[in-house]
């Protein structure tokens, strides 16, 4: 069987190429190849531009999400700091939300000790920032309330003495030669060093010398 002539692809694309010489066919083929390459390059550039835009939008969205998740942008809720001592499991400083009550401070200090007298404190009383809460043991006279429940100026405690570990500024101010400024220094010393263990420690408070202490010694107790 006689062999069939091979089909020239350039002749299919351009029938006139059958009649054109070799140089013409080469030129037409080159033009076709360039056209295909131009279309391909245009398509790739269009795809790349669209993808970059999407990526930039995603990154911008991520940045906004990170900013909204920044914990420093939140406002901290107000708190109160209370010194709990006496008949509790873990005496010391406790930090509570504003509006907390005495029962919350005792719970934060581990609860009442086995020998505590629950009737010695008002569990429903609202706490004041910076106050000292003393829980008595059974049989012990409840100390004067500190902080928000301090004795009014000029009032005399039940036992006639001012208790250094629970008195507020108003109670200390009733002592001779102790004004509000010196009373505050006593509270500051107590907060920095813990409860008084001896009345003589009043001499460690700036502004209280031997003469002032001599007029206080018989009027105060721990």
Short mmCIF file of C-alpha atoms in Angstrom, two decimals:
data_model
loop_
_atom_site.label_atom_id
_atom_site.label_comp_id
_atom_site.label_asym_id
_atom_site.label_seq_id
_atom_site.Cartn_x
_atom_site.Cartn_y
_atom_site.Cartn_z
CA UNK A 1 0.00 0.00 0.00
CA UNK A 2 1.48 3.34 -0.96
CA UNK A 3 2.52 5.51 2.05
CA UNK A 4 0.39 8.52 2.73
CA UNK A 5 2.04 11.86 2.93
CA UNK A 6 2.50 13.21 6.49
CA UNK A 7 0.19 16.08 7.40
CA UNK A 8 1.98 19.35 7.97
CA UNK A 9 0.47 20.97 11.18
CA UNK A 10 1.31 24.42 9.87
CA UNK A 11 -0.72 23.68 6.80
CA UNK A 12 -3.73 22.87 9.00
CA UNK A 13 -3.46 26.16 10.88
CA UNK A 14 -2.83 28.12 7.70
CA UNK A 15 -3.75 26.39 4.40
CA UNK A 16 -1.72 28.96 2.56
CA UNK A 17 1.35 27.50 4.18
CA UNK A 18 1.08 24.56 1.76
CA UNK A 19 2.03 26.87 -1.02
CA UNK A 20 4.50 28.97 1.00
CA UNK A 21 8.14 28.37 1.00
CA UNK A 22 10.12 27.11 4.02
CA UNK A 23 10.88 30.62 5.30
CA UNK A 24 7.22 31.58 5.24
CA UNK A 25 6.23 28.42 7.12
CA UNK A 26 8.87 29.07 9.77
CA UNK A 27 7.61 32.63 10.23
CA UNK A 28 4.02 31.52 10.64
CA UNK A 29 5.04 28.84 13.16
CA UNK A 30 7.01 31.37 15.19
CA UNK A 31 4.04 33.73 15.25
CA UNK A 32 1.76 30.99 16.54
CA UNK A 33 4.21 30.03 19.28
CA UNK A 34 4.62 33.67 20.36
CA UNK A 35 0.85 34.10 20.48
CA UNK A 36 0.43 31.04 22.69
CA UNK A 37 3.21 32.22 25.01
CA UNK A 38 1.70 35.70 25.26
CA UNK A 39 -1.68 34.23 26.25
CA UNK A 40 -0.02 32.01 28.86
CA UNK A 41 2.01 34.87 30.35
CA UNK A 42 -1.08 37.11 30.53
CA UNK A 43 -3.01 34.37 32.32
CA UNK A 44 -0.23 33.82 34.87
CA UNK A 45 0.08 37.55 35.60
CA UNK A 46 -3.67 37.87 36.07
CA UNK A 47 -3.75 34.90 38.48
CA UNK A 48 -0.76 36.24 40.46
CA UNK A 49 -2.29 39.69 40.88
CA UNK A 50 -5.60 38.26 42.09
CA UNK A 51 -3.90 35.89 44.57
CA UNK A 52 -1.75 38.67 46.04
CA UNK A 53 -4.79 40.80 46.69
CA UNK A 54 -6.49 37.96 48.55
CA UNK A 55 -3.37 37.31 50.59
CA UNK A 56 -3.06 40.96 51.62
CA UNK A 57 -6.69 40.95 52.71
CA UNK A 58 -6.13 37.81 54.78
CA UNK A 59 -3.05 39.28 56.45
CA UNK A 60 -4.88 42.49 57.25
CA UNK A 61 -7.73 40.49 58.76
CA UNK A 62 -5.26 38.50 60.86
CA UNK A 63 -3.71 41.73 62.14
CA UNK A 64 -7.09 43.01 63.25
CA UNK A 65 -7.82 39.71 64.98
CA UNK A 66 -4.51 39.84 66.85
CA UNK A 67 -5.17 43.41 67.97
CA UNK A 68 -8.63 42.53 69.28
CA UNK A 69 -7.19 39.56 71.19
CA UNK A 70 -4.55 41.67 72.93
CA UNK A 71 -5.18 41.19 76.69
CA UNK A 72 -3.70 44.60 77.46
CA UNK A 73 -6.70 46.23 75.75
CA UNK A 74 -9.06 44.94 78.48
CA UNK A 75 -9.79 47.04 81.57
CA UNK A 76 -9.02 45.34 84.88
CA UNK A 77 -11.91 45.10 87.34
CA UNK A 78 -11.45 47.06 90.61
CA UNK A 79 -10.27 45.03 93.61
CA UNK A 80 -9.87 45.42 97.37
CA UNK A 81 -6.88 44.27 99.44
CA UNK A 82 -7.68 43.03 102.95
CA UNK A 83 -5.40 41.82 105.77
CA UNK A 84 -7.09 38.79 107.38
CA UNK A 85 -5.70 37.59 110.71
CA UNK A 86 -6.80 35.74 113.80
CA UNK A 87 -8.68 32.44 113.78
CA UNK A 88 -8.46 31.59 110.08
CA UNK A 89 -6.60 28.78 108.31
CA UNK A 90 -4.23 30.99 106.29
CA UNK A 91 -3.84 34.49 107.78
CA UNK A 92 -2.44 37.12 105.45
CA UNK A 93 -3.32 39.46 102.60
CA UNK A 94 -6.16 38.52 100.25
CA UNK A 95 -7.24 40.32 97.07
CA UNK A 96 -10.95 40.29 96.25
CA UNK A 97 -13.32 41.90 93.78
CA UNK A 98 -14.82 45.23 94.77
CA UNK A 99 -18.09 44.66 96.61
CA UNK A 100 -16.83 41.53 98.41
CA UNK A 101 -17.98 40.84 101.96
CA UNK A 102 -16.34 39.55 105.13
CA UNK A 103 -17.42 35.98 104.33
CA UNK A 104 -15.50 36.20 101.02
CA UNK A 105 -12.31 37.35 102.76
CA UNK A 106 -12.51 34.51 105.28
CA UNK A 107 -13.06 32.00 102.48
CA UNK A 108 -10.02 33.39 100.62
CA UNK A 109 -7.99 32.93 103.83
CA UNK A 110 -8.84 29.22 103.89
CA UNK A 111 -11.95 29.45 106.04
CA UNK A 112 -12.47 29.63 109.80
CA UNK A 113 -10.06 27.82 112.11
CA UNK A 114 -11.56 25.11 114.37
CA UNK A 115 -11.47 27.42 117.38
CA UNK A 116 -12.92 30.45 115.56
CA UNK A 117 -16.02 32.23 116.80
CA UNK A 118 -18.22 32.96 113.73
CA UNK A 119 -20.39 35.25 115.82
CA UNK A 120 -17.39 37.47 116.52
CA UNK A 121 -17.52 39.03 113.04
CA UNK A 122 -20.27 40.31 110.79
CA UNK A 123 -19.99 37.94 107.81
CA UNK A 124 -22.32 40.09 105.70
CA UNK A 125 -20.39 43.36 106.07
CA UNK A 126 -18.95 44.95 102.93
CA UNK A 127 -15.17 45.13 102.85
CA UNK A 128 -13.14 48.32 102.45
CA UNK A 129 -9.85 48.43 100.57
CA UNK A 130 -6.90 48.42 102.99
CA UNK A 131 -8.78 47.24 106.06
CA UNK A 132 -7.65 44.64 108.58
CA UNK A 133 -10.09 41.86 109.48
CA UNK A 134 -9.46 40.04 112.78
CA UNK A 135 -11.44 36.85 113.49
CA UNK A 136 -11.63 36.07 117.25
CA UNK A 137 -11.44 32.63 118.86
CA UNK A 138 -14.26 31.27 120.99
CA UNK A 139 -14.42 33.14 124.29
CA UNK A 140 -12.35 36.10 123.05
CA UNK A 141 -13.93 39.55 123.06
CA UNK A 142 -14.39 40.70 119.43
CA UNK A 143 -11.88 43.45 118.59
CA UNK A 144 -13.16 46.83 117.41
CA UNK A 145 -13.99 46.74 113.71
CA UNK A 146 -11.28 48.08 111.40
CA UNK A 147 -11.60 49.85 108.07
CA UNK A 148 -15.21 50.74 107.30
CA UNK A 149 -16.36 49.84 110.83
CA UNK A 150 -13.80 51.88 112.79
CA UNK A 151 -14.89 53.61 115.99
CA UNK A 152 -16.02 57.18 115.53
CA UNK A 153 -13.68 59.97 116.73
CA UNK A 154 -13.90 60.46 120.51
CA UNK A 155 -15.52 57.05 121.11
CA UNK A 156 -14.05 54.73 123.76
CA UNK A 157 -13.61 51.00 122.98
CA UNK A 158 -15.53 48.51 125.13
CA UNK A 159 -12.49 47.58 127.25
CA UNK A 160 -11.23 51.16 127.39
CA UNK A 161 -8.10 50.30 125.38
CA UNK A 162 -7.13 50.95 121.77
CA UNK A 163 -6.10 47.70 120.08
CA UNK A 164 -3.07 48.33 117.89
CA UNK A 165 -3.70 45.39 115.56
CA UNK A 166 -7.28 46.33 114.68
CA UNK A 167 -7.67 50.05 115.32
CA UNK A 168 -8.28 52.44 112.48
CA UNK A 169 -7.12 56.04 112.12
CA UNK A 170 -10.15 57.35 114.00
CA UNK A 171 -9.48 55.15 117.06
CA UNK A 172 -5.76 55.90 117.16
CA UNK A 173 -6.54 59.60 116.89
CA UNK A 174 -8.28 59.39 120.30
CA UNK A 175 -4.92 58.67 121.96
CA UNK A 176 -3.03 61.59 123.52
CA UNK A 177 -0.54 63.35 121.23
CA UNK A 178 -1.54 61.11 118.29
CA UNK A 179 -3.06 63.09 115.44
CA UNK A 180 -4.28 61.76 112.06
CA UNK A 181 -0.81 61.90 110.50
CA UNK A 182 0.85 59.88 113.28
CA UNK A 183 -2.11 57.48 113.38
CA UNK A 184 -1.59 56.82 109.69
CA UNK A 185 2.09 56.12 110.33
CA UNK A 186 1.08 53.44 112.85
CA UNK A 187 -1.17 51.83 110.24
CA UNK A 188 1.61 52.01 107.64
CA UNK A 189 4.05 50.33 110.02
CA UNK A 190 1.50 47.59 110.76
CA UNK A 191 0.92 47.00 107.06
CA UNK A 192 4.64 46.84 106.29
CA UNK A 193 5.70 44.70 109.27
CA UNK A 194 2.62 42.71 110.18
CA UNK A 195 0.65 42.77 113.46
CA UNK A 196 2.24 44.23 116.56
CA UNK A 197 3.66 41.58 118.86
CA UNK A 198 4.50 44.03 121.63
CA UNK A 199 3.25 47.44 122.63
CA UNK A 200 6.89 48.53 122.82
CA UNK A 201 7.05 48.31 119.00
CA UNK A 202 5.28 51.68 118.90
CA UNK A 203 8.75 53.12 119.49
CA UNK A 204 9.70 51.84 116.02
CA UNK A 205 7.12 54.14 114.43
CA UNK A 206 8.61 57.40 113.19
CA UNK A 207 7.47 60.29 115.37
CA UNK A 208 6.86 58.27 118.56
CA UNK A 209 9.59 58.85 121.11
CA UNK A 210 9.90 57.96 124.76
CA UNK A 211 7.77 60.88 125.93
CA UNK A 212 4.88 60.13 123.57
CA UNK A 213 5.11 56.41 124.29
CA UNK A 214 4.95 56.99 128.03
CA UNK A 215 1.52 58.58 127.57
CA UNK A 216 0.29 55.71 125.37
CA UNK A 217 1.59 52.60 127.09
CA UNK A 218 -1.29 52.17 129.51
CA UNK A 219 -3.94 53.03 126.92
CA UNK A 220 -3.17 50.53 124.18
CA UNK A 221 -3.20 46.77 123.77
CA UNK A 222 -2.52 44.28 120.96
#
